[in-house]
Short mmCIF file of C-alpha atoms (C1' of nucleotides) in Angstrom, two decimals:
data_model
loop_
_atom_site.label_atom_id
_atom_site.label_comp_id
_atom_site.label_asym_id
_atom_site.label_seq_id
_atom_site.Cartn_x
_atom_site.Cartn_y
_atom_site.Cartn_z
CA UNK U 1 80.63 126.35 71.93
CA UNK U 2 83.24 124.35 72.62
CA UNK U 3 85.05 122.45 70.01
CA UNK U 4 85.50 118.94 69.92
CA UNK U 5 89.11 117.31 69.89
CA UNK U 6 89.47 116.18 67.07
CA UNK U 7 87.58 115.03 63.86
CA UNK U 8 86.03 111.54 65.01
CA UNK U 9 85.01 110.87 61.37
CA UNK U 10 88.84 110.49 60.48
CA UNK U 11 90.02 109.09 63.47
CA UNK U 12 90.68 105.08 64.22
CA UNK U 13 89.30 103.79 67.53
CA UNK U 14 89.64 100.84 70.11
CA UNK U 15 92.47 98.58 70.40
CA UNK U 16 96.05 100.11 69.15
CA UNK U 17 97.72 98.27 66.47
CA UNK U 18 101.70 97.59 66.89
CA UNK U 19 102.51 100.02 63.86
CA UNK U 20 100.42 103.03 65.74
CA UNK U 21 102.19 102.31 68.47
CA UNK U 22 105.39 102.63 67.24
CA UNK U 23 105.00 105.61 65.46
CA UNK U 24 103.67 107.15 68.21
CA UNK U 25 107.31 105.94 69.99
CA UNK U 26 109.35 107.00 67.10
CA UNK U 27 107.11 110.20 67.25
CA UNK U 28 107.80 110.99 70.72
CA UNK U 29 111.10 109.50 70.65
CA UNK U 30 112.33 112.24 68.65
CA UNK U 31 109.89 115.16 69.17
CA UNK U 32 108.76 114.60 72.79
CA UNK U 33 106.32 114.63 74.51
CA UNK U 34 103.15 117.75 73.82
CA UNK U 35 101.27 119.40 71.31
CA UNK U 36 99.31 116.03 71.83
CA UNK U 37 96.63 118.06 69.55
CA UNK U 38 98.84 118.53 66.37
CA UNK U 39 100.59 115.16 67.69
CA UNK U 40 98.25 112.82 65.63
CA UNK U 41 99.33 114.20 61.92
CA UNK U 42 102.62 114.93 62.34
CA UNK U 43 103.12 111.35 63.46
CA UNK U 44 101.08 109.94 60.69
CA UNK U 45 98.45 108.71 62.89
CA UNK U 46 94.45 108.34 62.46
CA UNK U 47 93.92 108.67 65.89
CA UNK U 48 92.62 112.20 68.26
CA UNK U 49 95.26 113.77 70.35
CA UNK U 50 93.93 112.70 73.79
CA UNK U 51 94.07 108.76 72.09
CA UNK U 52 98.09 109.21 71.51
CA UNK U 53 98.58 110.78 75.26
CA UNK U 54 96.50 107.61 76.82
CA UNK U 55 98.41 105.26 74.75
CA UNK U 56 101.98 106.63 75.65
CA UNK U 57 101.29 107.52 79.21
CA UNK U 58 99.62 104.21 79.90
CA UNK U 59 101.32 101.68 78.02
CA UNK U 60 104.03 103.07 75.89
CA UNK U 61 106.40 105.13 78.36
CA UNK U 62 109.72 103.32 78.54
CA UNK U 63 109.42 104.13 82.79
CA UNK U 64 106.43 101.98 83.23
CA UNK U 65 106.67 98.54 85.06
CA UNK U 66 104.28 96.14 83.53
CA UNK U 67 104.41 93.52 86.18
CA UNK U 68 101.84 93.09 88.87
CA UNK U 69 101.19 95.24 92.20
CA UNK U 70 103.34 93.86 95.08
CA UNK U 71 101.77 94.04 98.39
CA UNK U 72 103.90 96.96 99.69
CA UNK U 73 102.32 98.64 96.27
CA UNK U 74 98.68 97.79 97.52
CA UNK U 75 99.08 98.69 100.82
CA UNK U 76 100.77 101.99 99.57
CA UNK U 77 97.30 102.52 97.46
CA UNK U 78 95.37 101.73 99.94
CA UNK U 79 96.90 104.12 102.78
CA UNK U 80 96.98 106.83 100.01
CA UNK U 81 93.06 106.01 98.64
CA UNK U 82 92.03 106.34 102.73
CA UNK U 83 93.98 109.84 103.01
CA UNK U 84 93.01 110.97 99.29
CA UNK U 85 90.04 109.52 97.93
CA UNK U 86 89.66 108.44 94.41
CA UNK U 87 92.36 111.01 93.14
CA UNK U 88 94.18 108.22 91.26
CA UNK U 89 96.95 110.45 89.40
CA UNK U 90 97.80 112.39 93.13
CA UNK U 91 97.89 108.19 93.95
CA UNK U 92 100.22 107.05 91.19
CA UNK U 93 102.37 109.67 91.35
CA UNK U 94 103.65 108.39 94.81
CA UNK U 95 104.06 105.00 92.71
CA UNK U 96 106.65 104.76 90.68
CA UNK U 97 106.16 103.00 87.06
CA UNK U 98 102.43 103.41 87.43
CA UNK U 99 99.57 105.25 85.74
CA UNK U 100 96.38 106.43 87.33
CA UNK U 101 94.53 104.26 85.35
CA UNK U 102 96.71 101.31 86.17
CA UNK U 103 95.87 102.35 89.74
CA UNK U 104 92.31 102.91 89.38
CA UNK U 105 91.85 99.40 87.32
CA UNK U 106 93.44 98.03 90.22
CA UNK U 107 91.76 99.32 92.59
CA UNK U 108 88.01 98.79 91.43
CA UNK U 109 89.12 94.90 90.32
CA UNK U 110 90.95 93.78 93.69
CA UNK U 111 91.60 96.33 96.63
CA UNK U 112 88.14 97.59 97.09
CA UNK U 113 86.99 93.96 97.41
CA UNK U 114 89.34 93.51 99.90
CA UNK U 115 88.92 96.01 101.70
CA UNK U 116 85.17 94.81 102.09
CA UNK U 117 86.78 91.83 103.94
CA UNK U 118 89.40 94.04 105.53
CA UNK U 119 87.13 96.72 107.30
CA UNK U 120 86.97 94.90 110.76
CA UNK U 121 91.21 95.06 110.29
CA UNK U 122 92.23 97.00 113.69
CA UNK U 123 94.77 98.66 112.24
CA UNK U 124 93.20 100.02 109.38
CA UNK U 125 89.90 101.25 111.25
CA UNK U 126 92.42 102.80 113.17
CA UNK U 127 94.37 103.86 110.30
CA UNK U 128 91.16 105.83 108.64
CA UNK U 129 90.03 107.38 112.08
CA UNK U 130 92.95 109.28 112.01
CA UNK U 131 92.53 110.13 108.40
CA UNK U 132 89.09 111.16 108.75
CA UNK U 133 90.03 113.28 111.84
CA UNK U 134 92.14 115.17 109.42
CA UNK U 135 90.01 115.13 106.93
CA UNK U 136 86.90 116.72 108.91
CA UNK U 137 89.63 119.37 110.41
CA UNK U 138 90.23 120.38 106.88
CA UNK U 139 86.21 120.57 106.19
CA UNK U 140 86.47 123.31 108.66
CA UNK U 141 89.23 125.09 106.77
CA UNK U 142 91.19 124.63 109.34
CA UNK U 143 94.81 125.20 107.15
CA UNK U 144 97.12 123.32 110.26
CA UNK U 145 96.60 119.89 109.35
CA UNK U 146 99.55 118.26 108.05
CA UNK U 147 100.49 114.41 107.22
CA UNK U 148 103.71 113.45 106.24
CA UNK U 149 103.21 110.96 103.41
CA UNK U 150 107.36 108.94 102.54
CA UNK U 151 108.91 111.68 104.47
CA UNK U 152 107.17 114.45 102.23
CA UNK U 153 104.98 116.83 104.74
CA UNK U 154 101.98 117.84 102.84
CA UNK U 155 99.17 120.14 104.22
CA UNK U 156 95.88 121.25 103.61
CA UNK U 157 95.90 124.77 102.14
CA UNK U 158 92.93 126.70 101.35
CA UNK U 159 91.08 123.10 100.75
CA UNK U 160 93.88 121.64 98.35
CA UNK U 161 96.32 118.97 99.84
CA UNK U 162 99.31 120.68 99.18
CA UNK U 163 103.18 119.77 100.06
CA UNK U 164 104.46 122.59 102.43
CA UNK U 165 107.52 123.41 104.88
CA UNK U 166 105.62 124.53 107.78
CA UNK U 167 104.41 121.89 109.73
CA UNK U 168 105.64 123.45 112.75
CA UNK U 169 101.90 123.56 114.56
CA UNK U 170 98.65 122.12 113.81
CA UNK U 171 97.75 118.45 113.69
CA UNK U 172 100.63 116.50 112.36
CA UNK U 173 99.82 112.77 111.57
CA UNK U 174 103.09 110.64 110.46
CA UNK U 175 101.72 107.80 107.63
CA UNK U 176 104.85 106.53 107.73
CA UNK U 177 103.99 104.95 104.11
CA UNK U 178 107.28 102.93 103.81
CA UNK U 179 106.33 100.67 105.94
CA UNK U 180 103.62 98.23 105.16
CA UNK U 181 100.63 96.52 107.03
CA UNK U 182 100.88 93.21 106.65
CA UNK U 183 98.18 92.46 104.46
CA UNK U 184 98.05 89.01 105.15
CA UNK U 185 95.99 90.40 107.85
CA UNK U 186 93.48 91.91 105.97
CA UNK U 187 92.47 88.44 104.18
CA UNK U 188 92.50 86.57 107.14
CA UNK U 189 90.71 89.09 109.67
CA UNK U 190 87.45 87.77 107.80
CA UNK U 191 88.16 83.92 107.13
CA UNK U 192 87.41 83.24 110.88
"C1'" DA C 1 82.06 71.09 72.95
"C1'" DA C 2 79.16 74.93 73.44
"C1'" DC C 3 77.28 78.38 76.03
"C1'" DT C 4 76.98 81.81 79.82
"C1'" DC C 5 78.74 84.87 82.94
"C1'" DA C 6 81.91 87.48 85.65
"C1'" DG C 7 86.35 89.68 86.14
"C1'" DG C 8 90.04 92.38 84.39
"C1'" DC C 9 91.89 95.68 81.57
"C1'" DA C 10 92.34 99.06 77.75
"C1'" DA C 11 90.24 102.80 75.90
"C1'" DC C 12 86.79 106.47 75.47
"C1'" DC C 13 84.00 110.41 77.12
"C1'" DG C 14 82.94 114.59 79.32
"C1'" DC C 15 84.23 117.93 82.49
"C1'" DA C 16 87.43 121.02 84.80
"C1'" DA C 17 91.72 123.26 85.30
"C1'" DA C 18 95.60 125.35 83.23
"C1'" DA C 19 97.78 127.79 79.69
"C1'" DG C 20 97.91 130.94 75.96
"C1'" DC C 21 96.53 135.01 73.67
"C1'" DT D 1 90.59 140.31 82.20
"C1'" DG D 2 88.03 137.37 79.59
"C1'" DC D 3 87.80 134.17 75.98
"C1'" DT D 4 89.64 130.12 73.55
"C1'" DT D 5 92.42 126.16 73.27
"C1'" DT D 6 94.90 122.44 75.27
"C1'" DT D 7 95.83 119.18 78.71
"C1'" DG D 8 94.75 116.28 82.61
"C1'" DC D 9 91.67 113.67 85.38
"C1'" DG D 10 88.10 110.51 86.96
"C1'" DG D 11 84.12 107.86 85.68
"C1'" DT D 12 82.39 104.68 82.62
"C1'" DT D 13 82.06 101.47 78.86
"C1'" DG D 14 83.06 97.63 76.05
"C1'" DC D 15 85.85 93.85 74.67
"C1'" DC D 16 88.48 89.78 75.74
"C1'" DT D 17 89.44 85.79 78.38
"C1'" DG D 18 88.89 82.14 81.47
"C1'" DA D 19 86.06 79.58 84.73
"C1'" DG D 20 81.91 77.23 85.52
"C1'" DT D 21 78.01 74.53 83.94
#
DNA sequence: AACTCAGGCAACCGCAAAAGC
DNA sequence: TGCTTTTGCGGTTGCCTGAGT
């Protein structure tokens, strides 16, 4: 039987107060970051150890930019949702200063709506043929696909996008994610 | 001014993978 | 090697806010 993380009869929940937060900072600030379990009373906090590691790594890490997307950022997501899927952490890690939640909230609240407009968009049906080509290779287990994705080749090994050296056969498909499509496009490919 | 409703975002939950023993 | 514990991830929920009526 698996045990549950943490006592939820002693534990505060919803909305973070200022003080948690910043003695969850101070916490962190001089411990680090882990032991997220033990994290909670050591740092004087009513909250579960999973709580504490949402706060910091969505809202409290000093890296984080708390601006909007730009539209090279959404276009980035969007590339990276058509190769990926819904793995928002493999997603935000290609963004800097943002979270996979930030991501995902993004996505579900303005992209995907979008992208219902967008679908007719050349490029991108172009865009996801390719991707899907890829994709279905992999469904074969085919290991020789590779995409380079900001001048990072990744492949698909044993099912698991992967980053690898040998792209030296195979299918190789070149993103080229640091350039963006204008997405002034994709708004206006439906307004007509 | 009051109410309703939809959108956006922060946070929680449960599961799976990874790590430790 | 198998079991337990911890961490990470993605889906979902619920609250807040602003627009519309």
């Amino acid at each position: 039987m698996r045990k549950p993380c943490c006592d939820k009869q002693h534990t505060n929940k919803g909305a973070w107060s200022q003080q948690e937060d910043q003695k969850l900072v101070d916490y962190i600030q001089k411990h680090g970051e882990g032991c997220w379990r033990s994290l909670p009373q050591a740092a004087g906090l009513l909250r579960c150890g999973k709580s504490c590691r949402l706060r910091w790594r969505n809202y409290l890490r000093p890296d984080l930019k708390r601006d909007g997307f730009g539209e090279d950022e959404e276009d980035l997501i969007i590339r990276l949702h058509a190769l990926l899927g819904n793995r928002w952490s493999l997603i935000a890690g290609r963004l800097p200063g943002r979270t996979d939640n930030e991501v995902k909230n993004y996505w579900n609240s303005h992209i995907r709506k979008k992208l219902d407009y967008s679908h007719r968009h050349v490029g991108f049906t172009r865009l996801r043929a390719e991707i899907s080509a890829a994709r279905s290779k992999n469904q074969a287990n085919d290991p020789e696909t590779f995409i380079d994705v900001n001048n990072q080749v990744v492949g698909f090994n044993g099912g698991k996008l992967e980053p690898t050296n040998d792209s030296s056969s195979g299918i190789y498909i070149n993103l080229d994610l640091t350039l963006s499509i204008p997405s002034k496009n994709f708004e206006s490919s439906d307004e007509n």
